[in-house]
N, CA and C of each residue as an Amber inpcrd file, in Angstrom:
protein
   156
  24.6150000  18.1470000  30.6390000  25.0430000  17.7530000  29.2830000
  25.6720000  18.9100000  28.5270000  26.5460000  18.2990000  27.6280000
  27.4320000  19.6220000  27.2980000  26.6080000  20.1910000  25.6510000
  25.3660000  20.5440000  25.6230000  25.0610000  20.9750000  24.1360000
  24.4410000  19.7040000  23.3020000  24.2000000  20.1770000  22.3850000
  23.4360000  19.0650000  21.4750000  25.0640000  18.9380000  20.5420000
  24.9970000  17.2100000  19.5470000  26.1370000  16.8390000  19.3710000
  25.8220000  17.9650000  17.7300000  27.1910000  18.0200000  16.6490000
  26.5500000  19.0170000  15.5720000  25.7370000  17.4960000  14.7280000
  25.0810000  18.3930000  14.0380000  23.9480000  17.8940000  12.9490000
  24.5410000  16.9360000  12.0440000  24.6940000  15.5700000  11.8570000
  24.7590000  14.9440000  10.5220000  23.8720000  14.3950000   9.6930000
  23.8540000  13.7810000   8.6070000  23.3280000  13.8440000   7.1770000
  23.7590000  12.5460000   7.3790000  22.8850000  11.3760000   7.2160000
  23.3210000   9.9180000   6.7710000  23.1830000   9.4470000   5.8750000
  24.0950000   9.1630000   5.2080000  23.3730000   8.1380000   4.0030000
  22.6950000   6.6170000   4.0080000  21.2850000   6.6670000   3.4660000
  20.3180000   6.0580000   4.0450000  21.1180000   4.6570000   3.3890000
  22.0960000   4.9420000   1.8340000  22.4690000   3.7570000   1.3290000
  23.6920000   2.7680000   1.8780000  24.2150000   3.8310000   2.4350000
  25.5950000   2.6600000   2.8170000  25.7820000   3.2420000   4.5400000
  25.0300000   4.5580000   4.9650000  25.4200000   4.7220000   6.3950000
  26.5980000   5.7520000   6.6920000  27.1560000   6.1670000   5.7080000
  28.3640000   6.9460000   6.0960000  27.6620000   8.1880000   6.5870000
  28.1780000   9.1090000   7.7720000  27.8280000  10.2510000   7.6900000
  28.2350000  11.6450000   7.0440000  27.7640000  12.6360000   7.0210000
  28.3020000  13.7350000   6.9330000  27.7120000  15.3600000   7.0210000
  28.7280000  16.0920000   7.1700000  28.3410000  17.4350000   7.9790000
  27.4600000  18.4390000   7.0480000  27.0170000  17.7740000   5.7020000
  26.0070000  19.1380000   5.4120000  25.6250000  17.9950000   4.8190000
  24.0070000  18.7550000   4.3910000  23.1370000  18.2950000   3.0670000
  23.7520000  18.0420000   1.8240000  24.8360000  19.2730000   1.7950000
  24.9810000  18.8210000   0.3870000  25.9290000  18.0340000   0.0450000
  27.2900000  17.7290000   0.8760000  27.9420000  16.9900000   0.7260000
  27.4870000  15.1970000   0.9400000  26.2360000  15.3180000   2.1140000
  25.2640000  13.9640000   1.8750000  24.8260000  14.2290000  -0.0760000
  24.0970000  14.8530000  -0.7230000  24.0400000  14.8900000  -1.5630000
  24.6510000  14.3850000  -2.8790000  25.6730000  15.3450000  -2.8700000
  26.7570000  15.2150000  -3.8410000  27.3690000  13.0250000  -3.5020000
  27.3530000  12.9180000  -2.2890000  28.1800000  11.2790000  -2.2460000
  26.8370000  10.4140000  -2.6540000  25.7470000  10.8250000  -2.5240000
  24.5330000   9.6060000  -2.8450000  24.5050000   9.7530000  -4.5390000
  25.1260000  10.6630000  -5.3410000  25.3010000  10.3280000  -6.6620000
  26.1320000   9.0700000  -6.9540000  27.0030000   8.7180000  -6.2640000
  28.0030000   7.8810000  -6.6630000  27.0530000   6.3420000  -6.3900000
  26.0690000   6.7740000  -5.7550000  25.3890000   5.1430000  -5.8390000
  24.5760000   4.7060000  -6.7790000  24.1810000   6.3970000  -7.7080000
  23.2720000   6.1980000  -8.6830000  23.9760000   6.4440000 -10.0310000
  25.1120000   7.0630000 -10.2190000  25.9060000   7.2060000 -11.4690000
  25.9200000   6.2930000 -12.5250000  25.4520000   6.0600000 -13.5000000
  26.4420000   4.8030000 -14.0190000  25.1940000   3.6850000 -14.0560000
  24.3760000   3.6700000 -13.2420000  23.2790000   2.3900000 -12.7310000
  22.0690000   2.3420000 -13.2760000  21.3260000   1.8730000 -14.5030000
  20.2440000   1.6690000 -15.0080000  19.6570000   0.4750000 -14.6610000
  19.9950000  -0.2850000 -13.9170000  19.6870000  -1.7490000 -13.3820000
  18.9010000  -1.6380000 -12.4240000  19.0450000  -0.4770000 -11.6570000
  18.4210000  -0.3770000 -10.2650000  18.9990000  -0.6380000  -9.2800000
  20.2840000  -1.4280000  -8.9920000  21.2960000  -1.7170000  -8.3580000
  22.1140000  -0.8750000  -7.8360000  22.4800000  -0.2760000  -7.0280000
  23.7840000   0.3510000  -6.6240000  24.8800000  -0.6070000  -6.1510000
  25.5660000   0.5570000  -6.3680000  27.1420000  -0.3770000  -5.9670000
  27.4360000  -0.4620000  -4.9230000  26.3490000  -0.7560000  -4.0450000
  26.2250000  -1.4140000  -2.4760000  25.9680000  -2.4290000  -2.9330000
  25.2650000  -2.7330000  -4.0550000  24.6600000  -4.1290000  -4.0090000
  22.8570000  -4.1660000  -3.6040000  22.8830000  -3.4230000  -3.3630000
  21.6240000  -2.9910000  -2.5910000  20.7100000  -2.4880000  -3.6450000
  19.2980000  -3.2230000  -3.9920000  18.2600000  -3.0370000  -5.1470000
  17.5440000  -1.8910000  -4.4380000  17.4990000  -0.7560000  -5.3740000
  16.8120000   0.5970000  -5.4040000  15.4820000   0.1480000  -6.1130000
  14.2350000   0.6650000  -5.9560000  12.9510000   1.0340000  -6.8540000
  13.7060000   2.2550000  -7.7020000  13.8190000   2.1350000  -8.8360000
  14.3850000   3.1720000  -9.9530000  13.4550000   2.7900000 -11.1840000
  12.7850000   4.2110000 -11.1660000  11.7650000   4.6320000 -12.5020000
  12.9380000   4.4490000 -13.4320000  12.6990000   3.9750000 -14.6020000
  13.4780000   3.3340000 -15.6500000  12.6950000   4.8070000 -16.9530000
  13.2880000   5.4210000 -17.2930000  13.4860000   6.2140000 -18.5790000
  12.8680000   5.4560000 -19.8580000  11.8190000   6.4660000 -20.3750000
  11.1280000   6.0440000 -21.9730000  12.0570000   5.8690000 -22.7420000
């Protein structure tokens, strides 16, 4: 076998991958931006602690 394949970062919300933590990071904001419903814009219902 030629090596191990390099390391990706999935996003658990929609599946895309990518090559660091932080750029996984930085793209899982875009599911929570904007969203007090608990909803992301997958469509997909998050458990989200709701703010006093």
């Amino acid at each position: 076998p030629q090596g191990q394949p390099p390391e990706t970062h999935e996003c658990s919300i929609c599946h895309r991958t990518f090559p660091t933590g932080q750029a996984l990071g930085g793209h899982k904001r875009c599911h929570y931006d904007g969203g007090s419903s608990g909803v992301t814009q997958t469509g997909v219902e998050q458990e989200v602690e709701s703010p006093l």
